[in-house]
mmCIF file of C-alpha atoms in Angstrom:
data_model
loop_
_atom_site.group_PDB
_atom_site.id
_atom_site.type_symbol
_atom_site.label_atom_id
_atom_site.label_comp_id
_atom_site.label_asym_id
_atom_site.label_seq_id
_atom_site.Cartn_x
_atom_site.Cartn_y
_atom_site.Cartn_z
ATOM 1 C CA UNK A 239 -14.204 11.024 19.060
ATOM 2 C CA UNK A 240 -10.543 12.121 19.172
ATOM 3 C CA UNK A 241 -9.084 14.355 16.603
ATOM 4 C CA UNK A 242 -6.507 11.278 15.661
ATOM 5 C CA UNK A 243 -9.419 8.593 15.262
ATOM 6 C CA UNK A 244 -11.416 10.986 13.360
ATOM 7 C CA UNK A 245 -8.518 11.413 10.590
ATOM 8 C CA UNK A 246 -7.768 7.621 11.012
ATOM 9 C CA UNK A 247 -11.423 6.654 10.155
ATOM 10 C CA UNK A 248 -11.641 9.439 6.962
ATOM 11 C CA UNK A 249 -8.651 7.068 5.656
ATOM 12 C CA UNK A 250 -10.278 3.991 5.810
ATOM 13 C CA UNK A 251 -13.422 5.134 4.540
ATOM 14 C CA UNK A 252 -11.050 6.242 1.732
ATOM 15 C CA UNK A 253 -10.070 2.827 1.376
ATOM 16 C CA UNK A 254 -13.336 1.277 1.510
ATOM 17 C CA UNK A 255 -14.038 3.189 -2.189
ATOM 18 C CA UNK A 256 -11.052 2.237 -3.480
ATOM 19 C CA UNK A 257 -11.835 -1.463 -2.616
ATOM 20 C CA UNK A 258 -15.457 -1.146 -3.461
ATOM 21 C CA UNK A 259 -14.818 0.584 -6.998
ATOM 22 C CA UNK A 260 -12.560 -2.337 -7.612
ATOM 23 C CA UNK A 261 -14.148 -5.357 -6.687
ATOM 24 C CA UNK A 262 -17.604 -3.535 -8.298
ATOM 25 C CA UNK A 263 -15.514 -3.118 -11.209
ATOM 26 C CA UNK A 264 -14.087 -6.752 -11.473
ATOM 27 C CA UNK A 265 -18.490 -8.107 -11.205
ATOM 28 C CA UNK A 266 -19.286 -5.392 -13.443
ATOM 29 C CA UNK A 267 -16.652 -6.792 -16.053
ATOM 30 C CA UNK A 268 -16.756 -10.570 -14.987
ATOM 31 C CA UNK A 269 -12.795 -10.131 -14.408
ATOM 32 C CA UNK A 270 -12.340 -11.346 -10.745
ATOM 33 C CA UNK A 271 -11.195 -15.429 -10.969
ATOM 34 C CA UNK A 272 -8.041 -15.289 -8.376
ATOM 35 C CA UNK A 273 -9.735 -12.187 -6.607
ATOM 36 C CA UNK A 274 -12.113 -12.977 -4.090
ATOM 37 C CA UNK A 275 -9.693 -14.275 -1.199
ATOM 38 C CA UNK A 276 -7.552 -10.870 -1.668
ATOM 39 C CA UNK A 277 -10.385 -8.883 -1.963
ATOM 40 C CA UNK A 278 -11.961 -10.650 1.222
ATOM 41 C CA UNK A 279 -8.873 -10.009 3.216
ATOM 42 C CA UNK A 280 -8.105 -6.409 2.330
ATOM 43 C CA UNK A 281 -11.899 -5.734 3.592
ATOM 44 C CA UNK A 282 -11.283 -8.417 6.838
ATOM 45 C CA UNK A 283 -8.096 -5.540 7.187
ATOM 46 C CA UNK A 284 -9.670 -2.521 7.605
ATOM 47 C CA UNK A 285 -12.987 -3.839 9.304
ATOM 48 C CA UNK A 286 -10.608 -5.433 11.990
ATOM 49 C CA UNK A 287 -8.823 -1.379 12.709
ATOM 50 C CA UNK A 288 -12.235 0.635 12.429
ATOM 51 C CA UNK A 289 -13.753 -1.925 14.929
ATOM 52 C CA UNK A 290 -9.980 -1.328 17.162
ATOM 53 C CA UNK A 291 -11.388 2.399 16.685
ATOM 54 C CA UNK A 292 -14.988 1.905 17.682
ATOM 55 C CA UNK A 293 -14.780 -1.150 20.023
ATOM 56 C CA UNK A 294 -18.167 -0.789 21.349
ATOM 57 C CA UNK A 295 -19.847 -0.288 18.344
ATOM 58 C CA UNK A 296 -21.921 -4.115 17.199
ATOM 59 C CA UNK A 297 -22.810 -3.112 13.776
ATOM 60 C CA UNK A 298 -19.238 -2.632 13.025
ATOM 61 C CA UNK A 299 -17.317 -5.588 14.908
ATOM 62 C CA UNK A 300 -20.585 -7.779 14.370
ATOM 63 C CA UNK A 301 -22.585 -7.146 11.515
ATOM 64 C CA UNK A 302 -20.133 -5.994 9.099
ATOM 65 C CA UNK A 303 -17.636 -8.725 9.779
ATOM 66 C CA UNK A 304 -18.105 -11.424 6.484
ATOM 67 C CA UNK A 305 -19.625 -14.846 6.248
ATOM 68 C CA UNK A 306 -16.876 -16.723 4.710
ATOM 69 C CA UNK A 307 -16.137 -19.914 4.126
ATOM 70 C CA UNK A 308 -13.825 -22.353 1.822
ATOM 71 C CA UNK A 309 -16.397 -23.176 -0.568
ATOM 72 C CA UNK A 310 -17.165 -19.856 -1.650
ATOM 73 C CA UNK A 311 -17.077 -19.300 -4.982
ATOM 74 C CA UNK A 312 -14.846 -15.873 -6.114
ATOM 75 C CA UNK A 313 -17.635 -14.002 -7.582
ATOM 76 C CA UNK A 314 -19.612 -14.711 -3.838
ATOM 77 C CA UNK A 315 -16.638 -13.126 -2.271
ATOM 78 C CA UNK A 316 -16.770 -10.481 -3.792
ATOM 79 C CA UNK A 317 -20.152 -10.070 -3.736
ATOM 80 C CA UNK A 318 -20.119 -10.134 0.241
ATOM 81 C CA UNK A 319 -16.956 -7.555 -0.085
ATOM 82 C CA UNK A 320 -19.368 -5.543 -2.491
ATOM 83 C CA UNK A 321 -22.388 -5.102 0.362
ATOM 84 C CA UNK A 322 -20.269 -4.752 3.698
ATOM 85 C CA UNK A 323 -17.805 -2.667 1.864
ATOM 86 C CA UNK A 324 -21.143 -0.158 0.628
ATOM 87 C CA UNK A 325 -22.729 -0.543 4.320
ATOM 88 C CA UNK A 326 -19.581 0.469 6.404
ATOM 89 C CA UNK A 327 -18.753 3.364 3.992
ATOM 90 C CA UNK A 328 -22.646 4.782 4.735
ATOM 91 C CA UNK A 329 -22.239 3.864 8.203
ATOM 92 C CA UNK A 330 -18.972 5.878 8.695
ATOM 93 C CA UNK A 331 -19.690 8.727 6.174
ATOM 94 C CA UNK A 332 -22.577 9.202 9.003
ATOM 95 C CA UNK A 333 -20.565 8.784 11.927
ATOM 96 C CA UNK A 334 -18.064 11.312 10.823
ATOM 97 C CA UNK A 335 -20.596 13.421 8.999
ATOM 98 C CA UNK A 336 -22.009 13.463 13.603
ATOM 99 C CA UNK A 337 -18.413 14.089 14.375
ATOM 100 C CA UNK A 338 -18.289 17.225 12.589
ATOM 101 C CA UNK A 339 -21.785 18.301 13.419
ATOM 102 C CA UNK A 340 -20.919 18.260 17.384
ATOM 103 C CA UNK A 341 -17.377 19.941 16.905
ATOM 104 C CA UNK A 342 -19.535 22.573 14.711
ATOM 105 C CA UNK A 343 -21.231 22.869 18.022
ATOM 106 C CA UNK A 344 -18.904 23.204 20.361
ATOM 107 C CA UNK A 345 -17.156 26.050 18.039
ATOM 108 C CA UNK A 346 -20.127 28.414 18.107
ATOM 109 C CA UNK A 347 -20.675 27.902 21.404
ATOM 110 C CA UNK A 348 -17.017 29.210 22.386
ATOM 111 C CA UNK A 349 -17.710 32.308 19.806
ATOM 112 C CA UNK A 350 -20.678 32.704 22.088
ATOM 113 C CA UNK A 351 -19.065 32.636 24.751
ATOM 114 C CA UNK A 352 -15.871 35.140 23.681
ATOM 115 C CA UNK A 353 -18.985 38.127 23.165
ATOM 116 C CA UNK A 354 -19.967 38.214 26.227
ATOM 117 C CA UNK A 355 -16.978 39.961 27.829
#
């Protein structure tokens, strides 16, 4: 993964966390009337951007897509966003952790090579 993509994914994880917290608060407090479509739009925008960075990742491109219809209640929309955002955060945290691990290994390998001379 390119460093530029790594930084963008970190930004999207932060946006997802903010969205998830807002949705969770709305659901918990019962203040969600008129917010479902906005939350769906926000999530779909982030999901689309992450899919552009990881186009071959079926989990991002297919599995984490929302199932929407015009007759969904606000609460159901928010519940879907809550679940999908939570799953994407967990998944992307793992992707970022894996990338950091490979970066640390390559840096350590290079340091070992420098000591050979």
